[in-house]
C-alpha positions as protocol buffer text, in pm:
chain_id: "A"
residue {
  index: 1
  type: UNK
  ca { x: 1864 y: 905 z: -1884 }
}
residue {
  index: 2
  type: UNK
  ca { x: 2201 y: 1009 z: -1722 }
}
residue {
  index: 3
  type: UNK
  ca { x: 2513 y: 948 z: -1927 }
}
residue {
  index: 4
  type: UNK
  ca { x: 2626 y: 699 z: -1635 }
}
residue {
  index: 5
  type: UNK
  ca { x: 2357 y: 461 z: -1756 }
}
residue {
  index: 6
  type: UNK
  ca { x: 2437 y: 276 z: -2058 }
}
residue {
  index: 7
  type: UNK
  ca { x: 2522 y: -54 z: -2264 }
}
residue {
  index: 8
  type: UNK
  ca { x: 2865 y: -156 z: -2341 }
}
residue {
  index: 9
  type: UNK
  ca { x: 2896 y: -386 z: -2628 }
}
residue {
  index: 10
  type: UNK
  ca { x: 2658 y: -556 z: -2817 }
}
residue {
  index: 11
  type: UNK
  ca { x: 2385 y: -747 z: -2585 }
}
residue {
  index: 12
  type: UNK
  ca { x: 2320 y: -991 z: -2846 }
}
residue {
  index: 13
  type: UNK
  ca { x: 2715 y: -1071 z: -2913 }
}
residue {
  index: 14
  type: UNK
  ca { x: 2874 y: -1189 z: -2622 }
}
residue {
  index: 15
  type: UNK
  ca { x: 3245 y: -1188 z: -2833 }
}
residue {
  index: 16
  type: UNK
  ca { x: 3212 y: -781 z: -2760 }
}
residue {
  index: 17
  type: UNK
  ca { x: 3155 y: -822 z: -2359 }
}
residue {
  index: 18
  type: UNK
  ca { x: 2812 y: -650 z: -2352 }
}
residue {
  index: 19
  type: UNK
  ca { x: 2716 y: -529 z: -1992 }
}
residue {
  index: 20
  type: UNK
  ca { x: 2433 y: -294 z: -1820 }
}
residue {
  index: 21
  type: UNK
  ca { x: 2344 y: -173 z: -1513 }
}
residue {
  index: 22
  type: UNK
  ca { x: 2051 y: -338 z: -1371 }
}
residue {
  index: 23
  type: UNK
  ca { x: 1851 y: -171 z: -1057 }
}
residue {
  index: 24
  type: UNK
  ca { x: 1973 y: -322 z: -761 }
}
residue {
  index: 25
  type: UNK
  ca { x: 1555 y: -287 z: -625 }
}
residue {
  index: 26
  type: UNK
  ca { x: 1546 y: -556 z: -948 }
}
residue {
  index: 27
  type: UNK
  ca { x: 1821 y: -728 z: -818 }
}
residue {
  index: 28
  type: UNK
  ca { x: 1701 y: -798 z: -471 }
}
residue {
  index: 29
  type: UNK
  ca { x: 1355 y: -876 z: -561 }
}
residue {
  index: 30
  type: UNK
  ca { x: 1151 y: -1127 z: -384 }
}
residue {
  index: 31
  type: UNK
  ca { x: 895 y: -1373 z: -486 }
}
residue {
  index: 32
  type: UNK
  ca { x: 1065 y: -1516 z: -794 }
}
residue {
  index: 33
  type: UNK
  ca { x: 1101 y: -1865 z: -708 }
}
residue {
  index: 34
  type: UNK
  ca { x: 955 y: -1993 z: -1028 }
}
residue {
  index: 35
  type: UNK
  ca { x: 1186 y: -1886 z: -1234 }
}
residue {
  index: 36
  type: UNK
  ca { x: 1453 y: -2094 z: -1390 }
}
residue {
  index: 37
  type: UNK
  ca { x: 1793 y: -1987 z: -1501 }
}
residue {
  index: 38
  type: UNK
  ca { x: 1734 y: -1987 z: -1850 }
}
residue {
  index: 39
  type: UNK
  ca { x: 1437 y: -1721 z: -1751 }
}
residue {
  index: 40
  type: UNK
  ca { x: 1680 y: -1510 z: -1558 }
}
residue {
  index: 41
  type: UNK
  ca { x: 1884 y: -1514 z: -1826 }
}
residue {
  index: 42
  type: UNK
  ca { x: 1649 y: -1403 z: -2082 }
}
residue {
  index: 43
  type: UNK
  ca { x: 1544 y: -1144 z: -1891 }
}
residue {
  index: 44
  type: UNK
  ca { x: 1880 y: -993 z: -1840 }
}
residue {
  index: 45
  type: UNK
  ca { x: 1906 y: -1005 z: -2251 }
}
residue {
  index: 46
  type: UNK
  ca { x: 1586 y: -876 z: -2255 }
}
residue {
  index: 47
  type: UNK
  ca { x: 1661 y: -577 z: -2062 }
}
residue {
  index: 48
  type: UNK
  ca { x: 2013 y: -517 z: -2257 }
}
residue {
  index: 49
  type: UNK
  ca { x: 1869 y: -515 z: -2567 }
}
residue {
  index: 50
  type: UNK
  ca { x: 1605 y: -225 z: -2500 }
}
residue {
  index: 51
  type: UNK
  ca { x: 1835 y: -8 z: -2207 }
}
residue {
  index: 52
  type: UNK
  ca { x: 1918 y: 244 z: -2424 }
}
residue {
  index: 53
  type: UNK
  ca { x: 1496 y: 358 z: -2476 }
}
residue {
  index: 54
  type: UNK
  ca { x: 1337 y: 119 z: -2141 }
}
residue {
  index: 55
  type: UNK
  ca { x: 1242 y: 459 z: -2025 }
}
residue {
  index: 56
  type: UNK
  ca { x: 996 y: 531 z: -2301 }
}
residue {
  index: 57
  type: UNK
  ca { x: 652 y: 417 z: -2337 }
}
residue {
  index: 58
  type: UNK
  ca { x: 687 y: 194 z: -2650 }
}
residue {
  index: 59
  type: UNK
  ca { x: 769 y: -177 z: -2791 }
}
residue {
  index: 60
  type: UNK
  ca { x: 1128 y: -359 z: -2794 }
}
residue {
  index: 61
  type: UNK
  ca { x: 1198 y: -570 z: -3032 }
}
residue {
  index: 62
  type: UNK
  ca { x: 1480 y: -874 z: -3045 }
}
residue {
  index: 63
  type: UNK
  ca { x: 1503 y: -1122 z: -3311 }
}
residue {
  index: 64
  type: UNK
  ca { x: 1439 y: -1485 z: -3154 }
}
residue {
  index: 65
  type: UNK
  ca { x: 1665 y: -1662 z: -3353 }
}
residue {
  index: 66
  type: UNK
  ca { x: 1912 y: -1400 z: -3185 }
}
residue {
  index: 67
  type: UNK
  ca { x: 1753 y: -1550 z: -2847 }
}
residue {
  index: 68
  type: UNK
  ca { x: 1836 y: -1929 z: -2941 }
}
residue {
  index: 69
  type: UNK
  ca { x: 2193 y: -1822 z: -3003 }
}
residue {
  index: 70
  type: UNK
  ca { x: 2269 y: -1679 z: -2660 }
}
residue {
  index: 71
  type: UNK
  ca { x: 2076 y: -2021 z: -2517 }
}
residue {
  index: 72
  type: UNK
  ca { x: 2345 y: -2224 z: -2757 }
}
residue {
  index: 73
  type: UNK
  ca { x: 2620 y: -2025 z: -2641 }
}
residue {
  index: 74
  type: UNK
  ca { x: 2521 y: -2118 z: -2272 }
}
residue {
  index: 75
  type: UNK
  ca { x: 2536 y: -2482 z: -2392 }
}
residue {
  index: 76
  type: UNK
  ca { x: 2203 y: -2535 z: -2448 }
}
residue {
  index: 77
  type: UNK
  ca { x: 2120 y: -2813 z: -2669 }
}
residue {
  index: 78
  type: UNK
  ca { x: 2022 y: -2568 z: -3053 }
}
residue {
  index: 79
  type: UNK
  ca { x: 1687 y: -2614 z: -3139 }
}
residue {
  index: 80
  type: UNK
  ca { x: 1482 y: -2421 z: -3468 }
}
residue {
  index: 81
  type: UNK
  ca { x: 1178 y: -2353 z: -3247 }
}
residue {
  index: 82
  type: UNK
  ca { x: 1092 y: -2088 z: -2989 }
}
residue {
  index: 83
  type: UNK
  ca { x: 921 y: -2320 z: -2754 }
}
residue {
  index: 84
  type: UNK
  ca { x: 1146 y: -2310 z: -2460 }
}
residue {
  index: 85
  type: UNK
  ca { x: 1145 y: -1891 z: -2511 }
}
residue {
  index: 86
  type: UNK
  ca { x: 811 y: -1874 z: -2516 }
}
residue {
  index: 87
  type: UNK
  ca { x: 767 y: -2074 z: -2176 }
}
residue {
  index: 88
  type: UNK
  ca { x: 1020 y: -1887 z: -2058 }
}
residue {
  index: 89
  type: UNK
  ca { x: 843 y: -1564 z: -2153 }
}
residue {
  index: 90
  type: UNK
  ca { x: 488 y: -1668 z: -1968 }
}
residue {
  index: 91
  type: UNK
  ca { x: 670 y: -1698 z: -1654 }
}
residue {
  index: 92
  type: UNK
  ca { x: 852 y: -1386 z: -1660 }
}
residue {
  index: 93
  type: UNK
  ca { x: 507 y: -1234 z: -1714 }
}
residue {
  index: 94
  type: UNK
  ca { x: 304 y: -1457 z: -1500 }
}
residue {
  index: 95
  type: UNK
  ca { x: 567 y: -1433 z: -1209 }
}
residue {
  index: 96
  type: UNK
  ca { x: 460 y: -1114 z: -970 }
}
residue {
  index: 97
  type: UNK
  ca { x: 802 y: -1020 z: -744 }
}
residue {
  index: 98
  type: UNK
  ca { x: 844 y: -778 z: -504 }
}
residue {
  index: 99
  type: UNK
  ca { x: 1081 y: -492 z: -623 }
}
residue {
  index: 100
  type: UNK
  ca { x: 1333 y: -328 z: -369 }
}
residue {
  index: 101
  type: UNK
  ca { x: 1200 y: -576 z: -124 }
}
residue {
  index: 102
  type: UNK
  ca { x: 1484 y: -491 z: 94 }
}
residue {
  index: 103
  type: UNK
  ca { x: 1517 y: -83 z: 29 }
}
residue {
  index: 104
  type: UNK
  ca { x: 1859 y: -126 z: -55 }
}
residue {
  index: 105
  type: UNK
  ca { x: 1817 y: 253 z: -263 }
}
residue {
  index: 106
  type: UNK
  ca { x: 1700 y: 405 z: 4 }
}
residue {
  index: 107
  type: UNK
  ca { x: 1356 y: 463 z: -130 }
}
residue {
  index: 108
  type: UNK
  ca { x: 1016 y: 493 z: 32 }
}
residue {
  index: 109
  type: UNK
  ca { x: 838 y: 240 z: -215 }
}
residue {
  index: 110
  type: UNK
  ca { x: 844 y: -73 z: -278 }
}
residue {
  index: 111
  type: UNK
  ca { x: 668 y: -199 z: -558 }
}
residue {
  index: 112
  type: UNK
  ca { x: 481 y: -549 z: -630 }
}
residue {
  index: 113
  type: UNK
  ca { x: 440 y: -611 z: -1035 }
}
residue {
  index: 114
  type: UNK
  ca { x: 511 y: -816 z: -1346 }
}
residue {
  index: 115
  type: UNK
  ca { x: 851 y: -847 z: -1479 }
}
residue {
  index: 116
  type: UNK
  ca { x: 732 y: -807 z: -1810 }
}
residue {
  index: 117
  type: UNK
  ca { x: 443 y: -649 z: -2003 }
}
residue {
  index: 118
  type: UNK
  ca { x: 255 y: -725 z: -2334 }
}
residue {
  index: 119
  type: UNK
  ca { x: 406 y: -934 z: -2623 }
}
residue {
  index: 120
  type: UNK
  ca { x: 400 y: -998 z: -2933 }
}
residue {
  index: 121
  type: UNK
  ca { x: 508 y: -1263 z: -3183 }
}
residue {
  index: 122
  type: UNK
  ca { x: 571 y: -1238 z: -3534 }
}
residue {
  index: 123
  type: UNK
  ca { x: 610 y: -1569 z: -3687 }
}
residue {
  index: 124
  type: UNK
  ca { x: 729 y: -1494 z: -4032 }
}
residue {
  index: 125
  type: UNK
  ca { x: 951 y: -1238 z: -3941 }
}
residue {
  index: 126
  type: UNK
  ca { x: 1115 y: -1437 z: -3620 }
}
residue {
  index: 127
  type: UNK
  ca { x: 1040 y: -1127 z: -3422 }
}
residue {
  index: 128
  type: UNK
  ca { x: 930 y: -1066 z: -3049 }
}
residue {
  index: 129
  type: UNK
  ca { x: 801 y: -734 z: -2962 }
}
residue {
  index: 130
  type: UNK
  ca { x: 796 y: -693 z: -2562 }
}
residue {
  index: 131
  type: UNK
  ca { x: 725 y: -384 z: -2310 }
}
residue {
  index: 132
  type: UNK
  ca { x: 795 y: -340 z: -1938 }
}
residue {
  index: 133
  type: UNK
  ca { x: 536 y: -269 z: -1710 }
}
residue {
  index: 134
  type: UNK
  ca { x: 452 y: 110 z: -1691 }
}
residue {
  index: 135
  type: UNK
  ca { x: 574 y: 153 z: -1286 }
}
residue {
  index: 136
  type: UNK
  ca { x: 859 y: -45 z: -1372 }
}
residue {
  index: 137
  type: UNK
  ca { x: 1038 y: 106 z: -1653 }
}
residue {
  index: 138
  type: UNK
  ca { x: 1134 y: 423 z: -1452 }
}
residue {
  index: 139
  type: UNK
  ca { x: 1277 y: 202 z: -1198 }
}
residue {
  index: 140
  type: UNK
  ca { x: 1487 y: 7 z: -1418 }
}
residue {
  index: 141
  type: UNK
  ca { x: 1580 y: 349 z: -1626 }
}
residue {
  index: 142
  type: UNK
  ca { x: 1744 y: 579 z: -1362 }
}
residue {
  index: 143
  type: UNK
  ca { x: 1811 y: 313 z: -1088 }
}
residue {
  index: 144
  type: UNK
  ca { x: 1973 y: 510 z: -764 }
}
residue {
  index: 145
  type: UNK
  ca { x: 2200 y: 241 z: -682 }
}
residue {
  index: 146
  type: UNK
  ca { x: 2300 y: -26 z: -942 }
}
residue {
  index: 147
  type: UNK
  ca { x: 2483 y: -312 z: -1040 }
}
residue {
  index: 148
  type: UNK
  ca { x: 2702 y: -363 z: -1406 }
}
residue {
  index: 149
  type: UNK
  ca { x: 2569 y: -680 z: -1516 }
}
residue {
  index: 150
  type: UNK
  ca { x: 2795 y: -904 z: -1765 }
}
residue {
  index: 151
  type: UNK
  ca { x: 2583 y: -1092 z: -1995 }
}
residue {
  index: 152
  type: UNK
  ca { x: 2866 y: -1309 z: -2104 }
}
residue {
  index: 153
  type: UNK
  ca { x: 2946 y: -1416 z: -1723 }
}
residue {
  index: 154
  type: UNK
  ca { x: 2559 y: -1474 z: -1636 }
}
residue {
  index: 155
  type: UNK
  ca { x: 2581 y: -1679 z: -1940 }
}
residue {
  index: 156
  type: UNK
  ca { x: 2830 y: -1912 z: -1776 }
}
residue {
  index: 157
  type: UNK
  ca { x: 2668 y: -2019 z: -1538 }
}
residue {
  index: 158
  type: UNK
  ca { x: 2525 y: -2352 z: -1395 }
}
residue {
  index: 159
  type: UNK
  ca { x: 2274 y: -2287 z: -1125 }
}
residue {
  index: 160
  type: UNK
  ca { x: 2030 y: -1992 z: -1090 }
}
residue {
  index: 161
  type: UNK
  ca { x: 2152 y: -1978 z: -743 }
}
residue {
  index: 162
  type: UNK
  ca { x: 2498 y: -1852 z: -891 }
}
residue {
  index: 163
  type: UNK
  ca { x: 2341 y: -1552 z: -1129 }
}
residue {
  index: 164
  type: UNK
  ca { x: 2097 y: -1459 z: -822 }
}
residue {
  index: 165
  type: UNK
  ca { x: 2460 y: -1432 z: -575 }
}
residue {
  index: 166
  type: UNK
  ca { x: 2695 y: -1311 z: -881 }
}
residue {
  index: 167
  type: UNK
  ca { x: 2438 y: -964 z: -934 }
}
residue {
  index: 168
  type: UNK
  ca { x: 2389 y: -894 z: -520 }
}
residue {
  index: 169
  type: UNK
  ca { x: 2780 y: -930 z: -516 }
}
residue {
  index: 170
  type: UNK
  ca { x: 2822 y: -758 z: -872 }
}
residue {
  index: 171
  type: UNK
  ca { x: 2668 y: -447 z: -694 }
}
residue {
  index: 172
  type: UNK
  ca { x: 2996 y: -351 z: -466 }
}
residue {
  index: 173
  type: UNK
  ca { x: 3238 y: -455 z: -762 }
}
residue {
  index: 174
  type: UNK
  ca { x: 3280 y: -104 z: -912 }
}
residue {
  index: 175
  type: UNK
  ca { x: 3409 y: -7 z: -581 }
}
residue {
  index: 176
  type: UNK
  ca { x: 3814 y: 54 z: -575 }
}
residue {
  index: 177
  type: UNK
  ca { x: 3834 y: -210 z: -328 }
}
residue {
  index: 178
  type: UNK
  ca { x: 3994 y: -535 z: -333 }
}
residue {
  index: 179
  type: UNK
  ca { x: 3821 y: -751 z: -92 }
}
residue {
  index: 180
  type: UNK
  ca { x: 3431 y: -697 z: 117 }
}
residue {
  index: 181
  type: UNK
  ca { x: 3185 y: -892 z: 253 }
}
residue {
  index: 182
  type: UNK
  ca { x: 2824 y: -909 z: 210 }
}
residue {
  index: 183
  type: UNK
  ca { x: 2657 y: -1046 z: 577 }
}
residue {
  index: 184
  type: UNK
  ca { x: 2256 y: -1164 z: 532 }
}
residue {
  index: 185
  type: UNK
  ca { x: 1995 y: -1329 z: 763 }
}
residue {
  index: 186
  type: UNK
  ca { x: 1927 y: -1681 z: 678 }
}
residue {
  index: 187
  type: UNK
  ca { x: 1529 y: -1540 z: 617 }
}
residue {
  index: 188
  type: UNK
  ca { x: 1640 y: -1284 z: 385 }
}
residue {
  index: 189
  type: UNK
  ca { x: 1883 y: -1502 z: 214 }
}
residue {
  index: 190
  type: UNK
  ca { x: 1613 y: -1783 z: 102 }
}
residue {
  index: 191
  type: UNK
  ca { x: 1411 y: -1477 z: 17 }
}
residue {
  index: 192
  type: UNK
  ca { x: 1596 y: -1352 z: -267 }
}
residue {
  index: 193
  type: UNK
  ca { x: 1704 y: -1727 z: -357 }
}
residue {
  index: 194
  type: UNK
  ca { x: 1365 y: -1812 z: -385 }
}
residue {
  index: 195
  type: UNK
  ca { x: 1370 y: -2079 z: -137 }
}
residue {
  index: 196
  type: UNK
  ca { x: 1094 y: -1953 z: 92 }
}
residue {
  index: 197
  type: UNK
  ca { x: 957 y: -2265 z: 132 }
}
residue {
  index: 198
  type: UNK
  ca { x: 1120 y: -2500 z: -26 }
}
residue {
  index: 199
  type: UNK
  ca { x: 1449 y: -2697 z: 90 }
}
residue {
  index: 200
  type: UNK
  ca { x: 1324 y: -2642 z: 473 }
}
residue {
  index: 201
  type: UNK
  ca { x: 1664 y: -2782 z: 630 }
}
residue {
  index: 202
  type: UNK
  ca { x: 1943 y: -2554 z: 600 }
}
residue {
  index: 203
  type: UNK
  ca { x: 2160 y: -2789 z: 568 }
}
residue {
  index: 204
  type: UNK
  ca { x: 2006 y: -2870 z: 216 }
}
residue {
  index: 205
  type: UNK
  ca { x: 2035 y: -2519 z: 132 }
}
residue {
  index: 206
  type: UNK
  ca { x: 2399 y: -2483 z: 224 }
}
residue {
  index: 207
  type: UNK
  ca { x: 2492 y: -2832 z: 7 }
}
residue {
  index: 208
  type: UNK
  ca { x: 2246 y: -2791 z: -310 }
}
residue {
  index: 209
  type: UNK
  ca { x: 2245 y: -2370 z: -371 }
}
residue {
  index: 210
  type: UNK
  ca { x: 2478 y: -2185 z: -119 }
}
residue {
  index: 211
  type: UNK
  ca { x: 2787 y: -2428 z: -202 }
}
residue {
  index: 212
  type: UNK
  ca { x: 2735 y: -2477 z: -582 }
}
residue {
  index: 213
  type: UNK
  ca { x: 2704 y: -2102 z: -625 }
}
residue {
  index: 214
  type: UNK
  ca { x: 3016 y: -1995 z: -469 }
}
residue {
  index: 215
  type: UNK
  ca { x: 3176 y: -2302 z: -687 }
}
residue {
  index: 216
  type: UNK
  ca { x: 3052 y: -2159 z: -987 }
}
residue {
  index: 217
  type: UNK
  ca { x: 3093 y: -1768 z: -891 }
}
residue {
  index: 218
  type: UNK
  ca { x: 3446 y: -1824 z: -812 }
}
residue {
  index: 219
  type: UNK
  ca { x: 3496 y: -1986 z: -1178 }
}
residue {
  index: 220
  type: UNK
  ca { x: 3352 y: -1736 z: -1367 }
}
residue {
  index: 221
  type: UNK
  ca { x: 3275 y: -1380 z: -1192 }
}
residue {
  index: 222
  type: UNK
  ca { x: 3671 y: -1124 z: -1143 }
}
residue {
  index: 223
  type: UNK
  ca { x: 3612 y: -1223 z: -793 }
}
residue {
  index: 224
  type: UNK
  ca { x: 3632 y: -1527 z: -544 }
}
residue {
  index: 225
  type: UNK
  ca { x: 3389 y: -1579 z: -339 }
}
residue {
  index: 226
  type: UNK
  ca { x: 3420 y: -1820 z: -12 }
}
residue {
  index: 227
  type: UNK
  ca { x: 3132 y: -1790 z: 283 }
}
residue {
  index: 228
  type: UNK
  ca { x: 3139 y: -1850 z: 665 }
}
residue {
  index: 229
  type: UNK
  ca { x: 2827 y: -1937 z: 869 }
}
residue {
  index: 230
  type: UNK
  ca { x: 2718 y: -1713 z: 1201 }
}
residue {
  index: 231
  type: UNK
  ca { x: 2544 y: -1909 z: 1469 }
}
residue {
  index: 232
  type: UNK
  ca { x: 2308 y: -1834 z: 1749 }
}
residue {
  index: 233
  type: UNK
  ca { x: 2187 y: -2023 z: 2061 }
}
residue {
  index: 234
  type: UNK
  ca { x: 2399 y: -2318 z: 2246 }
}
residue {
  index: 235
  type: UNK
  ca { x: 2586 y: -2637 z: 2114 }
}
residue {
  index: 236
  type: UNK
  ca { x: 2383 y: -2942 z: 2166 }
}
residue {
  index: 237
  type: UNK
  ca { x: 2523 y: -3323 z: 2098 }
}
residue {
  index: 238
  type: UNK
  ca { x: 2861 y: -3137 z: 1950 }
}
residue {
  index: 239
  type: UNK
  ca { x: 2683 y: -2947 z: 1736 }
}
residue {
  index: 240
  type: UNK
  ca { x: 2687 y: -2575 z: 1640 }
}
residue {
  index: 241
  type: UNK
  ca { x: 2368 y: -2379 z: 1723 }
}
residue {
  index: 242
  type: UNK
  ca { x: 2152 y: -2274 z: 1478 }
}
residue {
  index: 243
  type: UNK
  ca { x: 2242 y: -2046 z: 1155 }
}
residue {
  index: 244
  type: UNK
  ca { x: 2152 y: -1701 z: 1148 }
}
residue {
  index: 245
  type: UNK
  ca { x: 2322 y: -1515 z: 924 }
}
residue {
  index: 246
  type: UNK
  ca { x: 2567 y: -1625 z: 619 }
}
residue {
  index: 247
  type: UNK
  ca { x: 2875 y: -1401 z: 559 }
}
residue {
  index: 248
  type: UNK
  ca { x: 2969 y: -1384 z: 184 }
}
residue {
  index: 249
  type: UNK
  ca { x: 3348 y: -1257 z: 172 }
}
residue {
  index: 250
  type: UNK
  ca { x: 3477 y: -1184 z: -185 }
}
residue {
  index: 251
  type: UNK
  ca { x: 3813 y: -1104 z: -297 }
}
residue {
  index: 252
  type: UNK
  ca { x: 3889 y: -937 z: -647 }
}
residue {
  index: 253
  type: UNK
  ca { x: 4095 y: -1166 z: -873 }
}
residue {
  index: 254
  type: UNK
  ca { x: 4432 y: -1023 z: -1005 }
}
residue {
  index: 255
  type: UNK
  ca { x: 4456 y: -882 z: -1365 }
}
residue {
  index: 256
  type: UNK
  ca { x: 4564 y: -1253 z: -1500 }
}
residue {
  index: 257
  type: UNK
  ca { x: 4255 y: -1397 z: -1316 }
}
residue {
  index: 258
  type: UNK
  ca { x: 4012 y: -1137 z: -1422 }
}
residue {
  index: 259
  type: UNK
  ca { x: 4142 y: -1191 z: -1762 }
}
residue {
  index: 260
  type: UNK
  ca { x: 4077 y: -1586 z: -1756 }
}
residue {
  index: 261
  type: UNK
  ca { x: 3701 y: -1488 z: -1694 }
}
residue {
  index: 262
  type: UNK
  ca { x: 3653 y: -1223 z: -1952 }
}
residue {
  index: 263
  type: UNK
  ca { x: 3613 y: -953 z: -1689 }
}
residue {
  index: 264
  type: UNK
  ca { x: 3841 y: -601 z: -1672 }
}
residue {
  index: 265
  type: UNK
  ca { x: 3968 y: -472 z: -1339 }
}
residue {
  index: 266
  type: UNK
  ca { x: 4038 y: -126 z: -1201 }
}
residue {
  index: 267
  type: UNK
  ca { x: 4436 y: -91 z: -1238 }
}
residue {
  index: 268
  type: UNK
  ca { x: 4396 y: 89 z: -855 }
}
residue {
  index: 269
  type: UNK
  ca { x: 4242 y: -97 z: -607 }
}
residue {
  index: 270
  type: UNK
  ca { x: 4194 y: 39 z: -240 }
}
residue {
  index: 271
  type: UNK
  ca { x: 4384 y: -167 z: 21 }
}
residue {
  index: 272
  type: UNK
  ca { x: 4155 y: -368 z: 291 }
}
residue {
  index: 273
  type: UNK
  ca { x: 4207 y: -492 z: 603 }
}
residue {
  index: 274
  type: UNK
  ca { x: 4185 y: -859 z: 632 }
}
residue {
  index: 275
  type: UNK
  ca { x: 3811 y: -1042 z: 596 }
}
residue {
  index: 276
  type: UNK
  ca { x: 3880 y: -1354 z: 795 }
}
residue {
  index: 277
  type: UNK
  ca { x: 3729 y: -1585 z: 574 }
}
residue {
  index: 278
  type: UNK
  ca { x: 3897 y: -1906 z: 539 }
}
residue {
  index: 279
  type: UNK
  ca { x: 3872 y: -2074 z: 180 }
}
residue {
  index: 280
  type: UNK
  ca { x: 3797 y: -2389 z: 123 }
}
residue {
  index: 281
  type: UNK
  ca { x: 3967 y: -2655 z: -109 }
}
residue {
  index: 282
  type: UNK
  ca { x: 3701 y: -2663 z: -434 }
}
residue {
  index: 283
  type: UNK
  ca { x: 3532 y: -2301 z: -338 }
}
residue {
  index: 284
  type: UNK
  ca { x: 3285 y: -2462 z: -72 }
}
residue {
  index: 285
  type: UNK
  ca { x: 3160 y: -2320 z: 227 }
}
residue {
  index: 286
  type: UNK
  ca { x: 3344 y: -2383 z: 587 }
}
residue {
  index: 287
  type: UNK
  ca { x: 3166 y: -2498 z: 896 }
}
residue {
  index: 288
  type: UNK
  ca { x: 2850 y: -2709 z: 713 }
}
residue {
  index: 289
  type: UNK
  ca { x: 2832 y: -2983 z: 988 }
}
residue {
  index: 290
  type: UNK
  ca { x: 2566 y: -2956 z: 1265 }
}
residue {
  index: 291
  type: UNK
  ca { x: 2249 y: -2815 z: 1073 }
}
């Protein structure tokens, strides 16, 4: 792999910051809406803990009582039994997404598969032994465009809605900037929430995923995160027309603020002009009347 790709820390010891880049065709996949956050979280330890060889054609192993820990360490209620992995392992294997559904690296192909590949317990031993799906691995390997996950932010998180947001955004923090915005259709946006079909009024999207995430972003990611709403068509009864497109602005916290959250920050940052976002009082969204 190139030397740009690699682990920091230890992914099973969130007290050493562990982080790794994760594909951004991985992170804008579609067709995940069964997962849960404790499954996207095991999936991001799951691909820590075997970066270093996910190339190769061979096993990874991870000790499930090293599993339970991380769940404890997100709050979870500790528990001696893999149960809740091993559900949480069917439906990362059972759950078929689209990868690069939105050609973000610039690449012809877009590929429909598994997130995960054959397992195998060992009972005695407290041992899983996992593989990633043959046309997957290279992908996840030597990613053209990427973004440095933290396992002990995704970790701190409340709502799957959050980690989904926190790794799309996570993709321009690298950059020497200190302030962007991400602008998506409304389509594309339940798309990679996973909310394709369900929560069919907006307005329940905006108040139960879109508002909680930027809450929960702002509290734990080195940026804040605040999120204006682009309308089309006219007014009618003094509402707003309809909403097309959701503009996420995000601002890089200061040293002291990146500090509070665990996260380092680029001593230089590049100046930029002015985002126009106007934040609200509790990290919600402006303008969420008139759905």
């Amino acid at each position: 792999m190139a030397e740009k790709y690699h682990v920091t820390g230890k992914p099973l010891d969130l007290t050493t910051d562990p982080s790794f880049p994760k594909a951004i065709g991985l992170v804008e996949m579609t067709g995940a809406m069964g997962l849960t956050l404790a499954d996207r979280r095991l999936y991001n330890a799951l691909l820590a803990n075997a970066y270093e060889t996910i190339h190769l054609e061979q096993e990874h192993t991870i000790r499930l009582s090293d599993l339970r820990q991380l769940s404890a360490a997100a709050g979870a209620t500790p528990h001696k039994h893999n149960a809740r992995i091993k559900d949480s392992l069917k439906r990362l294997k059972g759950q078929v997404v689209e990868f690069n559904a939105l050609g973000s690296d610039n690449s012809d192909w877009t590929h429909i598969t598994s997130l995960l590949g054959d397992m195998r317990f060992s009972k005695a031993a407290d041992v899983l032994f996992y593989e990633f799906p043959k046309a997957l691995r290279p992908l996840l390997a030597d990613p053209s465009l990427y973004a440095r996950i933290r396992l002990g932010i995704v970790y701190r998180f409340q709502s799957k809605y959050a980690l989904i947001l926190y790794e799309i955004l996570q993709r321009h923090a690298s950059r020497k900037r200190k302030a962007w915005t991400w602008e998506v259709d409304v389509d594309v946006l339940r798309r990679l929430l996973g909310l394709d079909t369900q929560m069919p009024n907006f307005g329940d999207v905006l108040r139960r995923a879109i508002e909680p995430a930027v809450s929960d972003i702002s509290a734990h990611a080195p940026f804040n995160v605040t999120a204006t709403l682009q309308r089309a068509g006219k007014a009618t009864k003094g509402r707003g027309g309809k909403v097309t497109v959701v503009a996420f602005h995000v601002v890089r916290k200061p040293a002291a603020g990146a500090v509070a959250t665990g996260e380092s920050v680029p001593m230089e940052i590049d100046a930029a002009a002015p985002i126009g976002a106007v934040p609200v009082a509790g990290g919600g969204v402006p303008g969420s009347g008139g759905m």
